[in-house]
Short mmCIF file of C-alpha atoms and ligand atoms in Angstrom, two decimals:
data_model
loop_
_atom_site.label_atom_id
_atom_site.label_comp_id
_atom_site.label_asym_id
_atom_site.label_seq_id
_atom_site.Cartn_x
_atom_site.Cartn_y
_atom_site.Cartn_z
CA UNK A 11 -1.62 -9.09 17.29
CA UNK A 12 -3.13 -6.10 19.02
CA UNK A 13 -1.12 -4.42 21.69
CA UNK A 14 -2.91 -2.24 24.19
CA UNK A 15 0.32 -0.40 24.90
CA UNK A 16 3.22 0.97 22.90
CA UNK A 17 6.53 0.75 24.70
CA UNK A 18 9.62 2.79 23.88
CA UNK A 19 12.90 3.93 25.42
CA UNK A 20 13.96 7.47 26.30
CA UNK A 21 17.01 8.97 28.07
CA UNK A 22 17.11 9.07 31.87
CA UNK A 23 17.04 12.85 31.74
CA UNK A 24 13.69 13.03 29.92
CA UNK A 25 10.84 15.12 31.34
CA UNK A 26 8.29 12.52 32.54
CA UNK A 27 4.76 12.48 31.09
CA UNK A 28 1.49 11.16 32.47
CA UNK A 29 2.30 8.73 35.25
CA UNK A 30 5.81 8.77 36.67
CA UNK A 31 7.08 5.38 37.87
CA UNK A 32 10.20 5.13 40.01
CA UNK A 33 11.88 2.35 41.98
CA UNK A 34 13.29 2.35 45.48
CA UNK A 35 14.85 -0.28 47.74
CA UNK A 36 14.04 -1.33 51.29
CA UNK A 37 15.87 1.67 52.66
CA UNK A 38 13.63 3.96 50.57
CA UNK A 39 16.72 4.89 48.59
CA UNK A 40 16.47 6.24 45.04
CA UNK A 41 19.01 6.56 42.24
CA UNK A 42 20.49 9.86 41.13
CA UNK A 43 18.32 10.39 38.04
CA UNK A 44 15.24 9.53 40.08
CA UNK A 45 16.15 12.03 42.78
CA UNK A 46 16.57 14.63 40.08
CA UNK A 47 13.18 13.83 38.55
CA UNK A 48 11.51 14.01 41.96
CA UNK A 49 13.22 17.28 42.93
CA UNK A 50 11.42 18.94 45.79
CA UNK A 51 8.70 16.26 45.66
CA UNK A 52 11.11 13.88 47.42
CA UNK A 53 9.81 15.34 50.66
CA UNK A 54 6.26 14.47 49.72
CA UNK A 55 7.30 10.88 49.00
CA UNK A 56 8.93 10.62 52.41
CA UNK A 57 5.75 11.83 54.13
CA UNK A 58 3.45 9.63 52.07
CA UNK A 59 5.67 6.63 52.75
CA UNK A 60 5.58 7.26 56.49
CA UNK A 61 1.78 7.73 56.48
CA UNK A 62 1.13 4.51 54.57
CA UNK A 63 4.00 2.58 56.19
CA UNK A 64 5.53 1.99 52.80
CA UNK A 65 9.02 0.62 53.32
CA UNK A 66 10.07 -0.29 49.77
CA UNK A 67 9.51 -4.00 50.32
CA UNK A 68 9.45 -6.16 47.22
CA UNK A 69 5.96 -6.20 45.73
CA UNK A 70 4.78 -3.06 47.54
CA UNK A 71 3.72 0.17 45.84
CA UNK A 72 3.16 3.75 46.88
CA UNK A 73 0.63 5.48 44.66
CA UNK A 74 0.39 9.28 44.92
CA UNK A 75 -2.23 11.11 42.87
CA UNK A 76 -1.60 14.63 41.56
CA UNK A 77 1.76 14.92 43.39
CA UNK A 78 2.51 18.50 44.35
CA UNK A 79 5.62 19.95 42.73
CA UNK A 80 5.60 17.48 39.85
CA UNK A 81 4.16 17.96 36.37
CA UNK A 82 2.73 14.46 36.28
CA UNK A 83 -0.74 13.14 37.05
CA UNK A 84 0.43 10.40 39.32
CA UNK A 85 3.59 9.19 41.00
CA UNK A 86 4.07 5.48 41.47
CA UNK A 87 6.89 4.34 43.71
CA UNK A 88 7.60 0.63 43.33
CA UNK A 89 9.48 -1.12 46.10
CA UNK A 90 12.03 -3.68 44.93
CA UNK A 91 13.19 -4.94 48.33
CA UNK A 92 16.87 -5.88 48.53
CA UNK A 93 18.61 -5.00 45.28
CA UNK A 94 21.26 -7.70 45.71
CA UNK A 95 18.67 -10.50 45.73
CA UNK A 96 16.83 -9.51 42.54
CA UNK A 97 16.37 -12.18 39.84
CA UNK A 98 15.98 -11.41 36.16
CA UNK A 99 12.29 -12.38 36.25
CA UNK A 100 11.73 -9.74 38.96
CA UNK A 101 12.29 -7.00 36.37
CA UNK A 102 9.43 -8.36 34.29
CA UNK A 103 7.23 -8.12 37.37
CA UNK A 104 8.26 -4.49 37.99
CA UNK A 105 7.18 -3.63 34.47
CA UNK A 106 3.94 -5.51 35.03
CA UNK A 107 3.27 -3.71 38.33
CA UNK A 108 3.82 -0.35 36.61
CA UNK A 109 1.51 -1.25 33.75
CA UNK A 110 -1.24 -2.14 36.21
CA UNK A 111 -1.82 1.61 36.61
CA UNK A 112 -1.94 2.44 32.91
CA UNK A 113 -5.37 3.81 32.05
CA UNK A 114 -6.75 6.11 29.39
CA UNK A 115 -7.29 8.89 31.94
CA UNK A 116 -3.54 9.27 32.04
CA UNK A 117 -2.56 7.49 28.90
CA UNK A 118 1.17 8.05 29.08
CA UNK A 119 3.72 6.70 31.52
CA UNK A 120 7.41 7.26 32.09
CA UNK A 121 9.27 4.55 33.98
CA UNK A 122 12.68 5.53 35.27
CA UNK A 123 14.67 2.32 34.97
CA UNK A 124 17.03 3.00 37.79
CA UNK A 125 17.71 1.41 41.13
CA UNK A 126 19.41 3.09 44.07
CA UNK A 127 22.99 3.88 43.08
CA UNK A 128 22.79 2.98 39.41
CA UNK A 129 20.87 2.75 36.17
CA UNK A 130 19.75 -0.83 35.72
CA UNK A 131 21.42 -2.89 33.03
CA UNK A 132 20.09 -2.80 29.51
CA UNK A 133 18.86 -6.39 29.68
CA UNK A 134 16.92 -5.64 32.85
CA UNK A 135 15.42 -2.44 31.47
CA UNK A 136 14.29 -4.46 28.50
CA UNK A 137 12.68 -6.96 30.90
CA UNK A 138 10.77 -4.06 32.48
CA UNK A 139 9.52 -3.08 29.02
CA UNK A 140 8.53 -6.70 28.27
CA UNK A 141 6.68 -6.85 31.58
CA UNK A 142 4.64 -3.79 30.60
CA UNK A 143 3.54 -5.43 27.36
CA UNK A 144 2.75 -8.78 28.98
CA UNK A 145 0.67 -7.13 31.68
CA UNK A 146 -1.24 -4.87 29.29
CA UNK A 147 -2.35 -7.81 27.11
CA UNK A 148 -6.05 -8.50 27.06
CA UNK A 149 -8.23 -10.72 24.95
CA UNK A 150 -11.26 -8.67 24.00
CA UNK A 151 -11.75 -9.63 20.37
CA UNK A 152 -15.29 -10.82 21.07
CA UNK A 153 -16.47 -7.91 23.22
CA UNK A 154 -18.57 -5.63 21.05
CA UNK A 155 -19.08 -3.04 23.79
CA UNK A 156 -15.78 -1.92 25.21
CA UNK A 157 -15.75 -0.06 28.50
CA UNK A 158 -14.07 3.35 28.63
CA UNK A 159 -11.00 1.91 30.29
CA UNK A 160 -10.64 -0.73 27.62
CA UNK A 161 -10.14 1.63 24.71
CA UNK A 162 -7.26 3.32 23.01
CA UNK A 163 -3.60 2.60 22.78
CA UNK A 164 -1.50 3.63 25.74
CA UNK A 165 2.11 4.69 25.71
CA UNK A 166 4.86 3.75 28.15
CA UNK A 167 8.41 5.11 27.95
CA UNK A 168 11.19 3.39 29.80
CA UNK A 169 13.94 5.85 30.67
CA UNK A 170 17.35 4.18 30.44
CA UNK A 171 21.04 5.06 30.42
CA UNK A 172 21.70 3.47 27.03
CA UNK A 173 18.74 4.20 24.76
CA UNK A 174 20.26 2.77 21.59
CA UNK A 175 21.35 -0.39 23.40
CA UNK A 176 17.89 -0.90 24.91
CA UNK A 177 16.15 -0.37 21.57
CA UNK A 178 18.42 -2.91 19.96
CA UNK A 179 17.90 -5.50 22.70
CA UNK A 180 14.13 -4.93 22.71
CA UNK A 181 14.03 -6.21 19.15
CA UNK A 182 14.60 -9.88 20.02
CA UNK A 183 12.97 -9.57 23.46
CA UNK A 184 9.90 -8.03 21.82
CA UNK A 185 9.65 -11.00 19.45
CA UNK A 186 9.55 -13.31 22.45
CA UNK A 187 6.73 -11.23 23.95
CA UNK A 188 4.94 -11.47 20.58
CA UNK A 189 5.31 -15.27 20.81
CA UNK A 190 3.78 -15.30 24.30
CA UNK A 191 0.89 -13.13 23.12
CA UNK A 192 0.34 -15.38 20.13
CA UNK A 193 0.14 -18.41 22.44
CA UNK A 194 -2.29 -16.59 24.75
CA UNK A 195 -4.49 -15.61 21.81
CA UNK A 196 -4.67 -19.22 20.63
CA UNK A 197 -5.54 -20.52 24.11
CA UNK A 198 -8.21 -17.84 24.63
CA UNK A 199 -9.90 -18.37 21.26
CA UNK A 200 -13.28 -20.16 21.46
CA UNK A 201 -13.36 -23.76 20.23
CA UNK A 202 -15.98 -23.16 17.53
CA UNK A 203 -13.51 -20.80 15.88
CA UNK A 204 -10.24 -22.58 16.61
CA UNK A 205 -10.85 -26.15 15.43
CA UNK A 206 -7.97 -28.28 14.09
CA UNK A 207 -7.99 -27.08 10.44
CA UNK A 208 -8.19 -23.43 11.53
CA UNK A 209 -5.37 -23.93 14.06
CA UNK A 210 -3.26 -25.50 11.28
CA UNK A 211 -4.05 -22.56 9.00
CA UNK A 212 -2.85 -20.12 11.66
CA UNK A 213 0.38 -22.11 12.06
CA UNK A 214 1.03 -21.76 8.32
CA UNK A 215 1.27 -17.99 8.85
CA UNK A 216 4.71 -18.64 10.32
CA UNK A 217 5.83 -19.04 6.70
CA UNK A 218 6.00 -15.24 6.53
CA UNK A 219 8.93 -15.44 8.93
CA UNK A 220 10.79 -18.04 6.91
CA UNK A 221 9.54 -21.07 8.85
CA UNK A 222 8.97 -24.14 6.68
CA UNK A 223 5.48 -25.41 7.56
CA UNK A 224 4.11 -28.78 6.50
CA UNK A 225 0.49 -29.74 7.23
CA UNK A 226 -0.41 -33.44 7.35
CA UNK A 227 -4.09 -34.15 6.75
CA UNK A 228 -6.00 -37.32 7.69
CA UNK A 229 -4.89 -39.10 4.52
CA UNK A 230 -1.23 -38.36 5.15
CA UNK A 231 -1.53 -39.42 8.79
CA UNK A 232 -3.33 -42.63 7.77
CA UNK A 233 -0.48 -43.43 5.40
CA UNK A 234 1.99 -42.93 8.24
CA UNK A 235 -0.07 -45.27 10.43
CA UNK A 236 -0.88 -42.73 13.14
CA UNK A 237 -3.70 -44.87 14.53
CA UNK A 238 -3.48 -43.50 18.05
CA UNK A 239 -3.95 -39.85 17.04
CA UNK A 240 -6.56 -40.72 14.42
CA UNK A 241 -8.56 -42.78 16.93
CA UNK A 242 -9.07 -39.61 18.98
CA UNK A 243 -9.82 -37.47 15.93
CA UNK A 244 -12.43 -39.81 14.42
CA UNK A 245 -15.31 -38.65 16.63
CA UNK A 246 -15.20 -35.06 15.42
CA UNK A 247 -16.77 -33.28 12.46
CA UNK A 248 -13.49 -31.35 12.20
CA UNK A 249 -10.73 -33.54 10.78
CA UNK A 250 -7.43 -33.83 12.65
CA UNK A 251 -4.15 -32.31 11.49
CA UNK A 252 -0.47 -32.64 12.30
CA UNK A 253 1.70 -29.62 11.64
CA UNK A 254 5.48 -29.79 11.33
CA UNK A 255 7.31 -26.47 11.53
CA UNK A 256 11.01 -26.11 10.76
CA UNK A 257 13.15 -23.11 11.59
CA UNK A 258 16.67 -23.44 10.17
CA UNK A 259 18.59 -20.58 11.73
CA UNK A 260 21.56 -22.68 12.73
CA UNK A 261 24.34 -24.36 10.79
CA UNK A 262 23.24 -26.12 7.62
CA UNK A 263 22.63 -29.78 8.30
CA UNK A 264 23.04 -29.49 12.06
CA UNK A 265 20.76 -31.82 14.04
CA UNK A 266 17.74 -29.86 15.32
CA UNK A 267 16.14 -29.63 18.73
CA UNK A 268 12.42 -30.52 18.64
CA UNK A 269 9.33 -29.28 20.45
CA UNK A 270 6.10 -31.25 20.46
CA UNK A 271 2.70 -29.92 21.53
CA UNK A 272 -0.63 -31.46 22.49
CA UNK A 273 -3.28 -29.66 20.48
CA UNK A 274 -6.66 -30.93 21.60
CA UNK A 275 -8.77 -28.01 20.38
CA UNK A 276 -11.61 -29.18 22.59
CA UNK A 277 -11.68 -32.08 25.03
CA UNK A 278 -15.18 -33.26 25.92
CA UNK A 279 -13.66 -36.50 27.19
CA UNK A 280 -15.24 -38.34 24.24
CA UNK A 281 -17.46 -41.32 25.10
CA UNK A 282 -15.97 -41.22 28.64
CA UNK A 283 -17.56 -37.79 28.73
CA UNK A 284 -16.55 -35.15 31.26
CA UNK A 285 -19.03 -33.59 33.70
CA UNK A 286 -20.56 -30.25 32.55
CA UNK A 287 -18.94 -28.10 35.27
CA UNK A 288 -16.10 -26.03 33.77
CA UNK A 289 -16.05 -28.13 30.63
CA UNK A 290 -15.67 -24.85 28.71
CA UNK A 291 -12.11 -24.71 30.05
CA UNK A 292 -11.27 -27.59 27.76
CA UNK A 293 -10.94 -25.12 24.89
CA UNK A 294 -7.48 -24.59 26.39
CA UNK A 295 -6.47 -28.22 25.94
CA UNK A 296 -4.32 -27.09 23.03
CA UNK A 297 -2.04 -25.04 25.30
CA UNK A 298 0.96 -27.21 24.43
CA UNK A 299 0.49 -26.68 20.71
CA UNK A 300 -0.10 -22.95 21.28
CA UNK A 301 3.20 -22.75 23.12
CA UNK A 302 5.06 -24.52 20.33
CA UNK A 303 3.63 -22.11 17.72
CA UNK A 304 4.44 -19.08 19.91
CA UNK A 305 7.96 -20.43 20.46
CA UNK A 306 8.55 -21.02 16.75
CA UNK A 307 7.38 -17.47 16.14
CA UNK A 308 9.83 -16.13 18.74
CA UNK A 309 12.76 -18.14 17.39
CA UNK A 310 12.12 -17.24 13.76
CA UNK A 311 11.31 -13.57 14.36
CA UNK A 312 14.45 -13.02 16.41
CA UNK A 313 16.41 -15.12 13.90
CA UNK A 314 17.70 -17.51 16.54
CA UNK A 315 20.88 -19.26 15.42
CA UNK A 316 19.44 -22.70 15.93
CA UNK A 317 17.77 -25.45 13.94
CA UNK A 318 14.45 -26.13 15.64
CA UNK A 319 11.45 -28.27 14.74
CA UNK A 320 7.96 -27.80 16.16
CA UNK A 321 5.40 -30.58 15.83
CA UNK A 322 1.78 -30.23 16.93
CA UNK A 323 -1.06 -32.76 16.87
CA UNK A 324 -4.44 -31.08 16.38
CA UNK A 325 -7.66 -32.97 17.14
CA UNK A 326 -11.03 -32.49 18.77
CA UNK A 327 -12.10 -35.15 21.29
CA UNK A 328 -15.86 -35.60 20.80
CA UNK A 329 -18.55 -38.21 21.60
CA UNK A 330 -20.21 -39.35 18.37
CA UNK A 331 -21.49 -42.40 16.55
CA UNK A 332 -18.09 -42.64 14.98
CA UNK A 333 -16.12 -41.90 18.15
CA UNK A 334 -13.73 -44.44 19.61
CA UNK A 335 -14.95 -46.55 22.54
CA UNK A 336 -13.44 -47.80 25.77
CA UNK A 337 -12.30 -51.29 24.84
CA UNK A 338 -11.11 -50.31 21.36
CA UNK A 339 -7.57 -51.31 20.50
CA UNK A 340 -5.62 -48.96 18.23
CA UNK A 341 -2.27 -49.44 16.54
CA UNK A 342 0.14 -46.55 16.91
CA UNK A 343 2.66 -45.45 14.29
CA UNK A 344 5.33 -47.24 16.33
CA UNK A 345 3.47 -50.54 15.79
CA UNK A 346 2.68 -50.83 19.49
CA UNK A 347 -1.00 -51.48 20.26
CA UNK A 348 -3.02 -49.56 22.82
CA UNK A 349 -6.18 -50.62 24.59
CA UNK A 350 -8.42 -47.63 25.20
CA UNK A 351 -9.70 -47.77 28.80
CA UNK A 352 -10.84 -44.17 29.04
CA UNK A 353 -11.38 -41.99 25.97
CA UNK A 354 -10.66 -38.94 28.14
CA UNK A 355 -7.00 -39.95 28.36
CA UNK A 356 -6.63 -38.73 24.76
CA UNK A 357 -3.66 -36.38 24.98
CA UNK A 358 -1.17 -39.21 25.44
CA UNK A 359 -2.63 -40.93 22.35
CA UNK A 360 -2.02 -37.85 20.24
CA UNK A 361 1.49 -37.45 21.62
CA UNK A 362 2.34 -41.13 21.17
CA UNK A 363 2.26 -40.78 17.38
CA UNK A 364 3.83 -37.33 17.35
CA UNK A 365 6.75 -38.31 19.57
CA UNK A 366 7.39 -41.41 17.48
CA UNK A 367 7.18 -39.40 14.26
CA UNK A 368 9.66 -36.83 15.57
CA UNK A 369 12.03 -39.42 17.06
CA UNK A 370 12.17 -41.50 13.86
CA UNK A 371 11.72 -38.97 11.03
CA UNK A 372 13.44 -35.90 12.50
CA UNK A 373 15.95 -37.67 14.78
CA UNK A 374 16.48 -34.54 16.88
CA UNK A 375 19.29 -34.11 19.42
CA UNK A 376 16.56 -33.89 22.02
CA UNK A 377 12.81 -33.38 22.15
CA UNK A 378 10.56 -31.63 24.63
CA UNK A 379 6.81 -32.08 24.67
CA UNK A 380 4.30 -29.76 26.31
CA UNK A 381 0.83 -30.95 27.16
CA UNK A 382 -2.16 -30.05 29.31
CA UNK A 383 -2.08 -33.74 30.06
CA UNK A 384 -3.46 -34.51 33.52
CA UNK A 385 -5.67 -32.97 36.17
CA UNK A 386 -3.44 -34.84 38.63
CA UNK A 387 -0.54 -32.45 37.99
CA UNK A 388 -2.63 -29.69 39.58
CA UNK A 389 -3.25 -31.88 42.61
CA UNK A 390 0.51 -32.39 42.92
CA UNK A 391 1.93 -28.96 42.07
CA UNK A 392 -0.91 -26.44 41.94
CA UNK A 393 -0.41 -23.65 39.43
CA UNK A 394 3.05 -22.39 40.38
CA UNK A 395 5.13 -25.10 38.75
CA UNK A 396 4.68 -27.24 35.68
CA UNK A 397 5.66 -30.90 36.14
CA UNK A 398 8.62 -32.25 34.19
CA UNK A 399 9.60 -35.83 33.49
CA UNK A 400 12.79 -36.75 31.66
CA UNK A 401 15.05 -39.62 30.66
CA UNK A 402 17.99 -37.22 30.62
CA UNK A 403 19.58 -35.51 33.64
CA UNK A 404 21.20 -32.71 31.67
CA UNK A 405 17.99 -31.75 29.89
CA UNK A 406 16.01 -31.82 33.15
CA UNK A 407 18.62 -29.62 34.86
CA UNK A 408 18.68 -27.16 31.99
CA UNK A 409 14.89 -26.84 32.06
CA UNK A 410 14.91 -26.34 35.81
CA UNK A 411 17.50 -23.58 35.45
CA UNK A 412 15.63 -21.87 32.60
CA UNK A 413 12.52 -22.02 34.79
CA UNK A 414 14.24 -20.18 37.62
CA UNK A 415 15.59 -17.52 35.26
CA UNK A 416 12.27 -16.83 33.53
CA UNK A 417 9.92 -17.41 36.44
CA UNK A 418 8.17 -20.14 34.41
CA UNK A 419 9.15 -22.72 36.97
CA UNK A 420 9.17 -26.50 36.61
CA UNK A 421 9.40 -29.30 39.16
CA UNK A 422 10.77 -32.73 38.32
CA UNK A 423 8.74 -35.85 39.09
CA UNK A 424 9.92 -39.45 38.82
CA UNK A 425 9.75 -42.12 36.16
CA UNK A 426 10.47 -45.80 36.80
CA UNK A 427 9.72 -49.38 35.77
CA UNK A 428 7.43 -49.94 38.76
CA UNK A 429 5.14 -47.18 37.46
CA UNK A 430 5.45 -48.50 33.94
CA UNK A 431 3.88 -51.83 34.96
CA UNK A 432 0.67 -50.01 35.81
CA UNK A 433 -0.09 -49.45 32.12
CA UNK A 434 0.42 -53.05 30.95
CA UNK A 435 -2.79 -54.36 29.36
CA UNK A 436 -4.28 -57.85 29.26
CA UNK A 437 -5.32 -57.45 25.61
CA UNK A 438 -2.80 -55.10 23.98
CA UNK A 439 0.77 -53.87 24.46
CA UNK A 440 -0.44 -51.23 26.87
CA UNK A 441 -3.55 -49.43 28.09
CA UNK A 442 -4.11 -45.70 28.06
CA UNK A 443 -4.74 -45.19 31.80
CA UNK A 444 -2.97 -46.44 34.90
CA UNK A 445 -5.53 -46.25 37.68
CA UNK A 446 -6.13 -43.69 40.39
CA UNK A 447 -2.66 -43.21 41.83
CA UNK A 448 0.21 -41.25 40.32
CA UNK A 449 -1.89 -40.16 37.35
CA UNK A 450 0.67 -37.70 35.98
CA UNK A 451 3.46 -40.28 36.29
CA UNK A 452 1.64 -43.11 34.51
CA UNK A 453 0.77 -40.64 31.74
CA UNK A 454 4.47 -39.80 31.39
CA UNK A 455 5.36 -43.53 31.44
CA UNK A 456 2.97 -43.98 28.56
CA UNK A 457 4.72 -41.25 26.57
CA UNK A 458 8.14 -42.70 27.33
CA UNK A 459 7.17 -45.86 25.43
CA UNK A 460 7.20 -43.74 22.27
CA UNK A 461 10.49 -41.85 22.57
CA UNK A 462 12.92 -44.76 22.21
CA UNK A 463 16.33 -43.51 23.34
CA UNK A 464 15.91 -39.90 22.22
CA UNK A 465 16.82 -37.49 25.05
CA UNK A 466 13.37 -36.29 26.01
CA UNK A 467 11.49 -34.20 28.52
CA UNK A 468 7.73 -34.00 29.04
CA UNK A 469 6.22 -30.87 30.57
CA UNK A 470 2.73 -31.25 32.02
CA UNK A 471 1.24 -27.74 31.80
CA UNK A 472 -2.36 -28.51 32.79
CA UNK A 473 -1.97 -26.22 35.84
CA UNK A 474 0.02 -23.43 34.23
CA UNK A 475 -1.21 -22.94 30.65
CA UNK A 476 -4.64 -21.63 31.53
CA UNK A 477 -6.82 -20.58 34.42
CA UNK A 478 -3.83 -19.92 36.67
CA UNK A 479 -4.31 -17.00 39.09
CA UNK A 480 -3.74 -13.55 37.58
CA UNK A 481 -0.22 -12.29 38.10
CA UNK A 482 1.90 -9.17 37.70
CA UNK A 483 2.60 -10.10 34.10
CA UNK A 484 -0.61 -11.86 33.10
CA UNK A 485 -4.23 -10.85 33.56
CA UNK A 486 -5.58 -13.18 30.91
CA UNK A 487 -6.97 -16.71 31.19
CA UNK A 488 -4.45 -18.13 28.76
CA UNK A 489 -0.96 -17.54 30.08
CA UNK A 490 1.27 -18.37 27.13
CA UNK A 491 3.25 -20.50 29.57
CA UNK A 492 6.36 -22.16 28.17
CA UNK A 493 7.29 -19.73 25.39
CA UNK A 494 9.70 -17.74 27.55
CA UNK A 495 10.94 -20.90 29.30
CA UNK A 496 11.89 -22.69 26.08
CA UNK A 497 13.15 -19.59 24.32
CA UNK A 498 15.55 -19.17 27.24
CA UNK A 499 16.54 -22.84 27.10
CA UNK A 500 17.41 -22.44 23.42
CA UNK A 501 19.27 -19.16 23.95
CA UNK A 502 21.30 -20.54 26.85
CA UNK A 503 22.23 -23.96 25.44
CA UNK A 504 21.44 -24.56 21.79
CA UNK A 505 22.29 -21.35 19.95
CA UNK A 506 25.61 -20.74 18.27
CA UNK A 507 26.93 -17.57 19.82
N1 BES B 602 -7.10 -32.38 29.14
C1 BES B 602 -7.26 -33.23 30.26
C2 BES B 602 -6.41 -32.81 31.45
C3 BES B 602 -6.77 -31.48 32.06
C4 BES B 602 -7.70 -31.42 33.09
C5 BES B 602 -6.17 -30.32 31.64
C6 BES B 602 -8.01 -30.20 33.66
C7 BES B 602 -6.49 -29.11 32.20
C8 BES B 602 -7.41 -29.04 33.20
C9 BES B 602 -6.88 -34.66 29.88
O1 BES B 602 -7.14 -35.01 28.58
C10 BES B 602 -7.67 -35.56 30.75
O2 BES B 602 -8.86 -35.59 30.60
N2 BES B 602 -7.01 -36.30 31.63
C11 BES B 602 -7.65 -37.19 32.50
C12 BES B 602 -6.89 -38.49 32.47
C13 BES B 602 -7.63 -39.65 33.12
C14 BES B 602 -8.84 -39.99 32.31
C15 BES B 602 -6.69 -40.81 33.23
C16 BES B 602 -7.63 -36.57 33.89
O3 BES B 602 -6.67 -35.88 34.22
O4 BES B 602 -8.59 -36.74 34.61
MN1 MN B 603 -9.12 -35.71 28.31
ZN1 ZN B 604 -7.15 -33.47 27.21
#
């Protein structure tokens, strides 16, 4: 893990270095420590604000170079809008906005974590610090010639009221950021490097944190009867793998919560091959598995008081003499048979065996799968929400709430027997596609046939895991979507306090 920025905490009274970042509300009001730091330069800010019509609106910034009367290279005033309507995810964005100005020319930054009237709470200051790290992330492992502004480690200090408290809280929060970065790295890696065995090897590194990691190879999966997953894997020169990760931070013997990830390391479509345009994006078709690994890292590193299982199915979907064909019928681990209509609907085949394995062998209290499953989810929801499907109201509500808190938002879509009919097959128990309409729903119906009565939610992250527009807290192609969402879900509902 390579961080482009080192983040620390200092007292509010510290003399700022490099770039000074301060916050103000819609009334252009500052807090007491901020006013003190600005001193006579407050006048300058007032004039600059008037000239540029800066009013402190949320998302706006006033950027003053070489501010007279201050010993800093640059003064950045970030508008937060109405303080009373701020959400916890807004603080991440403030940190991200600040970090957007970090550059080697002025390689230090002091962010005064204070809003008008008061120092912001420790948890929120920590979110600012997390936002800085998330924003500064870049994936440049394969660039041999780095530009000037891509070199060196930068430093950002967040000035807070309670330095010790913030440092302590940034321990666990920092582990969650590490998990997000790990997921982004995996999604960004090229598919010649990150094939199924290599992905499995990287997952075994979680052992260093005390995670129990079991890797199932083709022989083990054959013994288990995972014919649906293996049918996808058989066209590739790289053999498939299933990885089961267990973090036991909760009470001994307590039923775990489970997370399941689609890990298609590259999706050509197989014999139903995809068109060439943007096919390179299909290196990100393991975004679900990347999220599960990043999440397991976060939970284990911050020693979450929970028993959690992560299960990922790793395959490469290739056309080949040995690849599966449309018309093939495979037998899943559940015993149910599947007629392959389109080899490009491979993710649900991988998940069918994984979900069944987890439901029957782990028997979790609930399971949540993440998958870059359908292009149709982008047609429905764009890139702002992931789609969720669930057989359990409570789980769906909890995910929705965690989405609002973290900014990794989800939107629930329906399931129902009428949709389920669309995947009945004339030759087998079901077929792997349901026709043109409601593509994300029929995919979810397919998965539901493999969960039995386990409380379950499916998150379709095809629009959010990769290629989403750049944001305040992510400039990279892979977003690491889902790590913060599910870490929050666990923290809010499944951890012993
Ligand atoms: N991995 C794709 C879905 C996808 C598309 C993810 C674009 C991210 C960006 C999935 O395996 C797929 O090919 N789905 C097909 C299903 C169809 C054949 C029923 C799709 O969405 O077109
Ligand atoms: Mn596909
Ligand atoms: Zn796919």
